[in-house]
Short mmCIF file of C-alpha atoms in Angstrom, two decimals:
data_model
loop_
_atom_site.label_atom_id
_atom_site.label_comp_id
_atom_site.label_asym_id
_atom_site.label_seq_id
_atom_site.Cartn_x
_atom_site.Cartn_y
_atom_site.Cartn_z
CA UNK A 1 40.05 -45.20 -5.85
CA UNK A 2 36.72 -45.65 -4.05
CA UNK A 3 38.31 -44.36 -0.86
CA UNK A 4 39.36 -41.18 -2.69
CA UNK A 5 35.80 -40.61 -3.95
CA UNK A 6 34.47 -41.17 -0.43
CA UNK A 7 36.99 -38.70 1.04
CA UNK A 8 36.03 -36.14 -1.57
CA UNK A 9 32.35 -36.61 -0.73
CA UNK A 10 33.10 -36.15 3.00
CA UNK A 11 35.02 -32.94 2.31
CA UNK A 12 32.17 -31.60 0.19
CA UNK A 13 29.61 -32.43 2.90
CA UNK A 14 31.58 -30.58 5.57
CA UNK A 15 31.89 -27.59 3.25
CA UNK A 16 28.14 -27.42 2.74
CA UNK A 17 27.65 -27.72 6.52
CA UNK A 18 29.96 -24.79 7.13
CA UNK A 19 28.43 -22.51 4.52
CA UNK A 20 24.80 -23.57 4.68
CA UNK A 21 21.85 -22.04 2.96
CA UNK A 22 18.27 -21.81 4.13
CA UNK A 23 15.07 -21.43 2.16
CA UNK A 24 11.71 -20.19 3.40
CA UNK A 25 9.30 -23.11 3.05
CA UNK A 26 6.12 -21.45 4.30
CA UNK A 27 5.17 -18.27 6.09
CA UNK A 28 2.37 -16.13 7.44
CA UNK A 29 3.04 -12.44 7.97
CA UNK A 30 0.19 -10.58 9.63
CA UNK A 31 -0.11 -6.83 10.18
CA UNK A 32 -2.46 -5.47 12.81
CA UNK A 33 -4.02 -2.00 12.81
CA UNK A 34 -6.20 -0.53 15.55
CA UNK A 35 -9.00 2.00 15.35
CA UNK A 36 -11.11 3.18 18.31
CA UNK A 37 -14.12 1.30 16.90
CA UNK A 38 -12.46 -1.50 15.01
CA UNK A 39 -9.45 -3.83 14.88
CA UNK A 40 -8.16 -5.13 11.58
CA UNK A 41 -5.60 -7.65 10.36
CA UNK A 42 -4.17 -8.52 6.98
CA UNK A 43 -2.12 -11.62 6.28
CA UNK A 44 0.18 -12.72 3.49
CA UNK A 45 1.45 -16.20 2.73
CA UNK A 46 3.39 -15.07 -0.33
CA UNK A 47 6.78 -14.27 1.23
CA UNK A 48 9.93 -15.66 -0.33
CA UNK A 49 13.10 -15.97 1.66
CA UNK A 50 16.65 -17.18 1.61
CA UNK A 51 19.40 -17.33 4.18
CA UNK A 52 23.11 -17.77 3.54
CA UNK A 53 25.53 -18.71 6.30
CA UNK A 54 29.22 -18.19 5.68
CA UNK A 55 32.08 -17.97 8.13
CA UNK A 56 29.78 -18.17 11.15
CA UNK A 57 27.59 -15.31 9.98
CA UNK A 58 24.13 -15.72 8.47
CA UNK A 59 22.30 -13.23 6.26
CA UNK A 60 18.61 -13.63 5.56
CA UNK A 61 16.48 -11.84 3.02
CA UNK A 62 12.70 -12.08 2.97
CA UNK A 63 10.56 -10.30 0.37
CA UNK A 64 6.80 -10.12 0.17
CA UNK A 65 4.56 -8.27 -2.30
CA UNK A 66 2.57 -5.48 -0.63
CA UNK A 67 -0.58 -6.41 -2.53
CA UNK A 68 -0.45 -10.01 -1.28
CA UNK A 69 -1.77 -8.97 2.16
CA UNK A 70 -5.44 -9.85 2.51
CA UNK A 71 -7.79 -8.70 5.25
CA UNK A 72 -11.02 -10.20 3.93
CA UNK A 73 -12.14 -6.86 2.49
CA UNK A 74 -10.76 -5.99 -0.94
CA UNK A 75 -11.70 -2.33 -0.59
CA UNK A 76 -9.61 -2.04 2.57
CA UNK A 77 -6.76 -4.00 0.96
CA UNK A 78 -6.67 -1.62 -2.01
CA UNK A 79 -6.75 1.31 0.38
CA UNK A 80 -3.82 -0.16 2.32
CA UNK A 81 -1.87 -0.62 -0.94
CA UNK A 82 -2.61 3.03 -1.76
CA UNK A 83 -1.55 4.52 1.59
CA UNK A 84 1.59 2.36 1.68
CA UNK A 85 2.52 3.38 -1.90
CA UNK A 86 2.37 -0.31 -2.82
CA UNK A 87 1.96 0.32 -6.55
CA UNK A 88 5.15 2.40 -6.63
CA UNK A 89 7.08 0.25 -4.15
CA UNK A 90 5.57 -3.23 -4.66
CA UNK A 91 7.80 -5.20 -2.28
CA UNK A 92 8.45 -5.29 1.43
CA UNK A 93 11.97 -6.57 1.96
CA UNK A 94 13.34 -7.67 5.30
CA UNK A 95 17.03 -8.20 5.99
CA UNK A 96 18.36 -9.97 9.05
CA UNK A 97 21.99 -10.58 9.91
CA UNK A 98 22.96 -12.79 12.85
CA UNK A 99 25.59 -15.20 14.11
CA UNK A 100 25.11 -18.79 12.91
CA UNK A 101 25.33 -20.02 16.51
CA UNK A 102 22.17 -18.07 17.33
CA UNK A 103 20.16 -20.31 15.00
CA UNK A 104 20.43 -23.22 17.41
CA UNK A 105 18.95 -21.20 20.27
CA UNK A 106 15.25 -21.32 21.19
CA UNK A 107 15.24 -17.55 21.54
CA UNK A 108 16.80 -15.35 18.88
CA UNK A 109 17.47 -11.64 19.23
CA UNK A 110 18.55 -9.76 16.15
CA UNK A 111 18.38 -6.48 14.26
CA UNK A 112 15.78 -6.36 11.49
CA UNK A 113 16.05 -3.97 8.56
CA UNK A 114 12.86 -3.36 6.60
CA UNK A 115 12.35 -1.54 3.31
CA UNK A 116 8.72 -0.67 2.78
CA UNK A 117 6.74 2.12 1.13
CA UNK A 118 9.92 3.67 -0.23
CA UNK A 119 11.42 3.98 3.25
CA UNK A 120 13.93 1.97 5.25
CA UNK A 121 13.65 1.33 8.99
CA UNK A 122 15.80 -0.66 11.36
CA UNK A 123 14.46 -2.44 14.46
CA UNK A 124 17.10 -3.26 17.02
CA UNK A 125 17.20 -6.38 19.15
CA UNK A 126 13.88 -7.91 18.06
CA UNK A 127 13.04 -11.16 19.87
CA UNK A 128 11.96 -14.28 17.96
CA UNK A 129 11.25 -17.80 19.13
CA UNK A 130 12.76 -20.73 17.23
CA UNK A 131 11.56 -24.30 17.28
CA UNK A 132 13.47 -26.94 15.35
CA UNK A 133 11.76 -30.20 14.40
CA UNK A 134 13.57 -32.57 12.11
CA UNK A 135 15.18 -30.48 9.40
CA UNK A 136 12.82 -27.54 9.63
CA UNK A 137 12.97 -24.54 11.91
CA UNK A 138 9.90 -22.51 12.77
CA UNK A 139 10.50 -18.87 13.67
CA UNK A 140 7.77 -16.83 15.35
CA UNK A 141 7.74 -13.32 16.75
CA UNK A 142 6.50 -9.81 16.29
CA UNK A 143 8.14 -6.77 14.72
CA UNK A 144 7.11 -3.52 16.46
CA UNK A 145 6.54 -1.54 13.25
CA UNK A 146 4.74 1.78 13.20
CA UNK A 147 3.16 3.73 10.35
CA UNK A 148 5.40 6.73 11.01
CA UNK A 149 8.54 4.57 10.63
CA UNK A 150 7.66 4.42 6.94
CA UNK A 151 6.07 7.88 6.69
CA UNK A 152 2.67 6.34 5.97
CA UNK A 153 -0.31 8.64 6.46
CA UNK A 154 -2.69 6.81 8.81
CA UNK A 155 -5.88 5.65 7.05
CA UNK A 156 -9.04 6.84 8.78
CA UNK A 157 -12.61 5.77 9.39
CA UNK A 158 -15.18 8.47 10.18
CA UNK A 159 -12.33 10.99 10.10
CA UNK A 160 -10.60 9.21 13.01
CA UNK A 161 -7.16 7.86 12.01
CA UNK A 162 -5.95 4.40 12.98
CA UNK A 163 -3.28 4.15 15.68
CA UNK A 164 0.35 4.60 14.68
CA UNK A 165 1.36 1.13 15.92
CA UNK A 166 1.22 -1.56 13.24
CA UNK A 167 2.89 -4.66 14.71
CA UNK A 168 3.67 -7.42 12.23
CA UNK A 169 3.39 -11.01 13.47
CA UNK A 170 5.85 -13.37 11.86
CA UNK A 171 5.45 -17.13 11.50
CA UNK A 172 8.01 -18.69 9.18
CA UNK A 173 9.23 -22.20 8.54
CA UNK A 174 12.75 -22.55 7.15
CA UNK A 175 14.43 -25.56 5.57
CA UNK A 176 18.14 -26.02 4.94
CA UNK A 177 18.84 -26.16 1.20
CA UNK B 1 3.84 50.50 -17.59
CA UNK B 2 3.63 49.54 -13.93
CA UNK B 3 1.83 46.29 -14.97
CA UNK B 4 4.66 45.41 -17.38
CA UNK B 5 7.24 45.93 -14.63
CA UNK B 6 5.18 43.71 -12.30
CA UNK B 7 4.87 41.04 -15.04
CA UNK B 8 8.62 41.04 -15.65
CA UNK B 9 9.15 40.79 -11.89
CA UNK B 10 6.75 37.83 -11.70
CA UNK B 11 8.44 36.02 -14.61
CA UNK B 12 11.82 36.63 -12.99
CA UNK B 13 10.56 35.28 -9.63
CA UNK B 14 9.06 32.13 -11.20
CA UNK B 15 12.22 31.52 -13.23
CA UNK B 16 14.37 31.93 -10.11
CA UNK B 17 12.12 29.54 -8.20
CA UNK B 18 12.31 26.89 -10.94
CA UNK B 19 16.07 27.35 -11.17
CA UNK B 20 16.35 27.01 -7.40
CA UNK B 21 14.30 23.80 -7.47
CA UNK B 22 16.45 22.40 -10.27
CA UNK B 23 19.49 23.22 -8.16
CA UNK B 24 17.96 21.48 -5.14
CA UNK B 25 18.13 17.99 -6.67
CA UNK B 26 21.15 16.03 -7.79
CA UNK B 27 21.64 12.69 -9.45
CA UNK B 28 23.51 9.47 -8.99
CA UNK B 29 24.86 7.38 -11.80
CA UNK B 30 27.38 4.62 -12.25
CA UNK B 31 28.33 1.33 -13.77
CA UNK B 32 28.43 -2.12 -12.24
CA UNK B 33 31.06 -4.61 -13.31
CA UNK B 34 32.32 -8.00 -12.13
CA UNK B 35 35.90 -8.92 -11.21
CA UNK B 36 36.79 -9.41 -14.90
CA UNK B 37 35.44 -5.96 -15.82
CA UNK B 38 32.34 -7.32 -17.61
CA UNK B 39 29.06 -5.47 -17.15
CA UNK B 40 26.62 -6.84 -14.58
CA UNK B 41 23.12 -6.53 -15.99
CA UNK B 42 19.75 -6.62 -14.16
CA UNK B 43 21.38 -5.86 -10.80
CA UNK B 44 19.28 -4.04 -8.22
CA UNK B 45 20.76 -0.73 -7.05
CA UNK B 46 19.15 0.73 -3.95
CA UNK B 47 19.92 4.24 -2.74
CA UNK B 48 18.74 4.87 0.83
CA UNK B 49 18.79 8.37 2.26
CA UNK B 50 20.59 7.91 5.59
CA UNK B 51 18.91 10.98 7.09
CA UNK B 52 15.25 10.19 6.35
CA UNK B 53 15.20 6.52 5.28
CA UNK B 54 13.74 7.27 1.84
CA UNK B 55 14.73 4.64 -0.74
CA UNK B 56 14.97 4.57 -4.52
CA UNK B 57 15.65 1.49 -6.62
CA UNK B 58 17.12 1.20 -10.11
CA UNK B 59 18.08 -1.75 -12.29
CA UNK B 60 21.31 -1.91 -14.26
CA UNK B 61 20.95 -2.00 -18.04
CA UNK B 62 22.76 -3.99 -20.74
CA UNK B 63 25.94 -1.94 -20.22
CA UNK B 64 25.80 -2.39 -16.44
CA UNK B 65 24.87 1.26 -16.07
CA UNK B 66 22.27 2.71 -13.72
CA UNK B 67 21.04 6.17 -12.91
CA UNK B 68 18.88 8.04 -10.44
CA UNK B 69 18.04 11.19 -12.33
CA UNK B 70 16.49 13.17 -9.47
CA UNK B 71 17.69 12.69 -5.89
CA UNK B 72 17.22 15.23 -3.10
CA UNK B 73 20.59 16.30 -1.63
CA UNK B 74 21.77 14.23 1.32
CA UNK B 75 23.88 11.27 2.36
CA UNK B 76 22.91 7.99 0.73
CA UNK B 77 23.79 4.36 1.39
CA UNK B 78 24.05 2.59 -1.96
CA UNK B 79 23.54 -1.17 -2.21
CA UNK B 80 24.25 -3.29 -5.30
CA UNK B 81 22.62 -6.74 -5.49
CA UNK B 82 22.90 -9.29 -8.27
CA UNK B 83 22.36 -13.00 -8.45
CA UNK B 84 25.57 -14.97 -8.03
CA UNK B 85 27.48 -12.05 -6.54
CA UNK B 86 28.20 -10.84 -3.04
CA UNK B 87 26.12 -7.80 -2.19
CA UNK B 88 28.18 -4.62 -2.31
CA UNK B 89 27.33 -1.67 -0.14
CA UNK B 90 28.78 1.85 -0.26
CA UNK B 91 28.26 3.23 3.24
CA UNK B 92 27.83 6.88 2.29
CA UNK B 93 27.60 8.87 -0.93
CA UNK B 94 26.93 12.58 -0.65
CA UNK B 95 24.51 13.93 -3.22
CA UNK B 96 24.56 17.65 -3.79
CA UNK B 97 23.29 19.75 -6.64
CA UNK B 98 25.36 17.96 -9.27
CA UNK B 99 25.46 14.39 -10.56
CA UNK B 100 27.64 11.98 -8.59
CA UNK B 101 29.23 8.88 -10.09
CA UNK B 102 29.37 5.72 -7.96
CA UNK B 103 30.67 2.65 -9.79
CA UNK B 104 30.63 -0.79 -8.23
CA UNK B 105 32.68 -3.94 -8.72
CA UNK B 106 30.98 -7.15 -7.59
CA UNK B 107 32.81 -10.21 -6.36
CA UNK B 108 31.45 -13.68 -7.04
CA UNK B 109 29.70 -15.35 -4.13
CA UNK B 110 26.39 -15.60 -2.39
CA UNK B 111 27.11 -14.49 1.18
CA UNK B 112 24.16 -12.07 1.19
CA UNK B 113 21.05 -13.17 -0.70
CA UNK B 114 19.59 -10.81 -3.26
CA UNK B 115 16.07 -10.37 -4.63
CA UNK B 116 17.25 -12.28 -7.71
CA UNK B 117 18.13 -15.23 -5.45
CA UNK B 118 14.46 -15.30 -4.38
CA UNK B 119 13.36 -15.57 -7.99
CA UNK B 120 12.05 -12.01 -8.02
CA UNK B 121 12.52 -10.39 -11.41
CA UNK B 122 13.33 -6.68 -11.89
CA UNK B 123 9.78 -6.23 -13.25
CA UNK B 124 8.33 -7.57 -10.00
CA UNK B 125 10.48 -5.33 -7.82
CA UNK B 126 9.92 -2.20 -9.90
CA UNK B 127 6.81 -0.20 -9.16
CA UNK B 128 4.84 2.12 -11.35
CA UNK B 129 4.27 5.76 -10.45
CA UNK B 130 1.36 5.74 -12.91
CA UNK B 131 -0.38 2.86 -11.10
CA UNK B 132 0.21 4.64 -7.78
CA UNK B 133 -1.33 7.83 -9.19
CA UNK B 134 -4.35 5.78 -10.30
CA UNK B 135 -4.71 4.31 -6.81
CA UNK B 136 -4.32 7.75 -5.24
CA UNK B 137 -7.06 9.14 -7.49
CA UNK B 138 -9.33 6.19 -6.67
CA UNK B 139 -8.86 6.69 -2.92
CA UNK B 140 -9.36 10.44 -3.21
CA UNK B 141 -12.65 10.02 -5.11
CA UNK B 142 -13.91 7.32 -2.74
CA UNK B 143 -13.08 9.54 0.24
CA UNK B 144 -15.27 12.27 -1.27
CA UNK B 145 -17.93 9.61 -1.99
CA UNK B 146 -17.81 8.58 1.69
CA UNK B 147 -18.05 12.16 3.02
CA UNK B 148 -20.79 13.27 0.64
CA UNK B 149 -22.68 10.06 1.39
CA UNK B 150 -22.59 10.87 5.10
CA UNK B 151 -23.68 14.48 4.51
CA UNK B 152 -26.58 13.29 2.31
CA UNK B 153 -28.12 11.61 5.36
CA UNK B 154 -29.13 15.07 6.68
CA UNK B 155 -31.44 16.07 3.77
CA UNK B 156 -32.62 12.44 3.52
CA UNK B 157 -33.78 12.44 7.14
CA UNK B 158 -35.31 15.91 6.71
CA UNK B 159 -37.19 14.72 3.60
CA UNK B 160 -38.54 11.68 5.46
CA UNK B 161 -39.54 13.89 8.40
CA UNK B 162 -41.38 16.28 6.08
CA UNK B 163 -43.17 13.36 4.39
CA UNK B 164 -45.78 13.07 7.16
CA UNK B 165 -46.90 16.64 6.68
CA UNK B 166 -46.96 16.32 2.88
CA UNK B 167 -48.83 13.01 2.71
CA UNK B 168 -51.89 13.70 4.86
CA UNK B 169 -55.29 14.61 3.45
CA UNK B 170 -55.08 17.93 5.25
CA UNK B 171 -51.61 18.73 3.92
CA UNK B 172 -51.00 22.22 2.64
CA UNK B 173 -49.28 23.15 -0.63
CA UNK B 174 -46.36 24.64 1.31
CA UNK B 175 -45.84 21.38 3.25
CA UNK B 176 -45.84 19.44 -0.03
CA UNK B 177 -43.47 21.95 -1.62
CA UNK B 178 -41.08 21.71 1.34
CA UNK B 179 -41.05 17.92 1.04
CA UNK B 180 -40.48 18.17 -2.73
CA UNK B 181 -37.61 20.66 -2.33
CA UNK B 182 -35.92 18.53 0.35
CA UNK B 183 -36.40 15.44 -1.84
CA UNK B 184 -34.82 17.24 -4.77
CA UNK B 185 -31.80 18.27 -2.66
CA UNK B 186 -31.44 14.66 -1.42
CA UNK B 187 -31.63 13.22 -4.93
CA UNK B 188 -29.11 15.78 -6.23
CA UNK B 189 -26.63 15.10 -3.44
CA UNK B 190 -27.15 11.37 -3.82
CA UNK B 191 -26.40 11.42 -7.54
CA UNK B 192 -23.27 13.52 -6.92
CA UNK B 193 -22.19 11.04 -4.23
CA UNK B 194 -22.81 8.08 -6.52
CA UNK B 195 -20.90 9.66 -9.41
CA UNK B 196 -17.69 9.76 -7.32
CA UNK B 197 -17.93 5.98 -6.81
CA UNK B 198 -19.00 5.21 -10.37
CA UNK B 199 -16.24 7.27 -11.99
CA UNK B 200 -13.46 6.35 -9.54
CA UNK B 201 -10.69 4.50 -11.47
CA UNK B 202 -11.16 0.74 -11.46
CA UNK B 203 -8.22 -1.46 -10.52
CA UNK B 204 -8.09 -4.40 -12.92
CA UNK B 205 -7.87 -7.90 -11.50
CA UNK B 206 -9.24 -6.98 -8.09
CA UNK B 207 -12.02 -9.26 -6.92
CA UNK B 208 -14.74 -7.85 -4.65
CA UNK B 209 -14.76 -9.48 -1.22
CA UNK B 210 -16.01 -8.52 2.23
CA UNK B 211 -18.43 -5.78 3.34
CA UNK B 212 -17.89 -3.78 0.14
CA UNK B 213 -19.74 -6.55 -1.70
CA UNK B 214 -22.87 -5.89 0.41
CA UNK B 215 -22.36 -2.14 -0.05
CA UNK B 216 -22.26 -2.53 -3.86
CA UNK B 217 -25.22 -4.96 -3.93
CA UNK B 218 -27.37 -2.50 -1.96
CA UNK B 219 -26.59 0.19 -4.54
CA UNK B 220 -28.73 -1.82 -6.99
CA UNK B 221 -31.68 -1.12 -4.67
CA UNK B 222 -31.13 2.47 -3.54
CA UNK B 223 -29.74 3.59 -6.92
CA UNK B 224 -32.88 2.92 -8.99
CA UNK B 225 -34.92 3.90 -5.91
CA UNK B 226 -33.31 7.36 -5.77
CA UNK B 227 -34.23 7.90 -9.43
CA UNK B 228 -37.73 6.45 -9.17
CA UNK B 229 -38.73 8.15 -5.91
CA UNK B 230 -38.57 11.78 -7.20
CA UNK B 231 -40.40 10.78 -10.42
CA UNK B 232 -43.21 9.12 -8.45
CA UNK B 233 -43.12 12.04 -6.00
CA UNK B 234 -43.61 14.62 -8.73
CA UNK B 235 -46.58 12.61 -10.10
CA UNK B 236 -48.09 12.44 -6.61
CA UNK B 237 -47.48 16.17 -6.10
CA UNK B 238 -49.25 17.03 -9.36
CA UNK B 239 -52.24 14.86 -8.41
CA UNK B 240 -52.49 16.43 -4.95
CA UNK B 241 -52.11 19.97 -6.33
CA UNK B 242 -55.03 19.23 -8.67
CA UNK B 243 -57.05 18.27 -5.59
CA UNK B 244 -57.04 14.58 -6.52
CA UNK B 245 -56.27 11.69 -4.25
CA UNK B 246 -52.90 10.16 -5.08
CA UNK B 247 -53.60 7.22 -7.35
CA UNK B 248 -52.05 4.84 -9.86
CA UNK B 249 -48.29 4.32 -9.94
CA UNK B 250 -47.76 7.53 -7.91
CA UNK B 251 -49.26 5.82 -4.86
CA UNK B 252 -46.08 3.68 -4.69
CA UNK B 253 -43.99 6.82 -3.93
CA UNK B 254 -44.02 6.32 -0.16
CA UNK B 255 -43.17 2.61 -0.28
CA UNK B 256 -40.38 3.07 -2.85
CA UNK B 257 -38.95 5.94 -0.79
CA UNK B 258 -38.99 3.84 2.40
CA UNK B 259 -37.21 0.89 0.74
CA UNK B 260 -34.68 3.27 -0.85
CA UNK B 261 -33.93 4.99 2.46
CA UNK B 262 -33.61 1.63 4.25
CA UNK B 263 -31.21 0.30 1.59
CA UNK B 264 -29.19 3.52 1.76
CA UNK B 265 -28.92 3.27 5.56
CA UNK B 266 -27.89 -0.40 5.33
CA UNK B 267 -25.26 0.47 2.69
CA UNK B 268 -23.80 3.10 5.02
CA UNK B 269 -23.72 0.68 7.94
CA UNK B 270 -22.08 -2.06 5.86
CA UNK B 271 -18.93 0.02 5.40
CA UNK B 272 -19.01 1.75 8.78
CA UNK B 273 -18.80 -1.48 10.74
CA UNK B 274 -15.42 -2.21 9.15
CA UNK B 275 -13.10 0.28 7.46
#
């Protein structure tokens, strides 16, 4: 009888291993904007994420509220929310689909689909670094986003607009569920 | 008679234009059910225009129904997401001038996570066009505040430059008048500038942090200063025009003006260093 329970437990364990799930434990997402006389960054630690692996394929979804990005200046943050239509489209959602085998590699390349400011943009073959320690995996990298990808009118200072490039640095720590 | 014909023509043109605009948008509607045919409520339905990337989101109601009332014509990718179900995606739905029906049937499973899986409620994922309009108005008014504030520097500098001529013992009435007129223009422009910041919509629950805090604090110096300076100036002008030496409270005009101008300059710098 005990042997049967043990066998059942083993079968269940292998099933979970095959179709694993990941949860985002902590994260820092940082956007960077450049102006001829000033550089500026805003960071958010409020992202939520989940990954589901099934049949050798993993799908990840990360969502972060637009208004959670802080640059140290609330006036600028409100202005960023305004230009990115953050009150109308309050979430940035990021979808990543990749082969489960890629998760064990130190370097991950994958397509990233972002919905932001009422627009969707896809970034092909974005490189991330992965470092696994114990049961947590830290993913770092940069997404080469631009303002025009999301049809965002560039905010300006002294009538000079910021540059179109708005790279987003990613630093995420994932745990298996 | 000719006017009546033109009026009818105008009404006809406007009506045609409105009709054409109404024709230029279609709609998308449908119902979401599970494998048993039961309605799937609170599911997120995202329609993404394949041509320009524009997205719209709707949430299914108690009957599993959803609708996008106004969608510009084009090809849309429609995604249905609900907690506990596999995400369903319709690769392309063509929206024309009429309403298109796109129903979805979700299969149980969790192969693609949804916003519901992240604990995000429909309320959190739904935005408000009203809040966005409020933010837009705030930004628009603050942009005018910023521009007018910069322009006000010109009459302010001119007023300060004219102060030397107006203050001396040998000053003429015309020099004093010029200083008074420039001061009046500065005060008028300043108050207009300030009103755009004061009456800009406030966003509740937003703390004040960073350089804007210094900018606002300095307004408590240059604000009263910009009101007090012209009052003291007019007292000083009256005394000088009567041939008297400036005395009493009016003698503080120069000092108050200098502090006010310095605070105004510092307030400008505090927001120019960072945007």
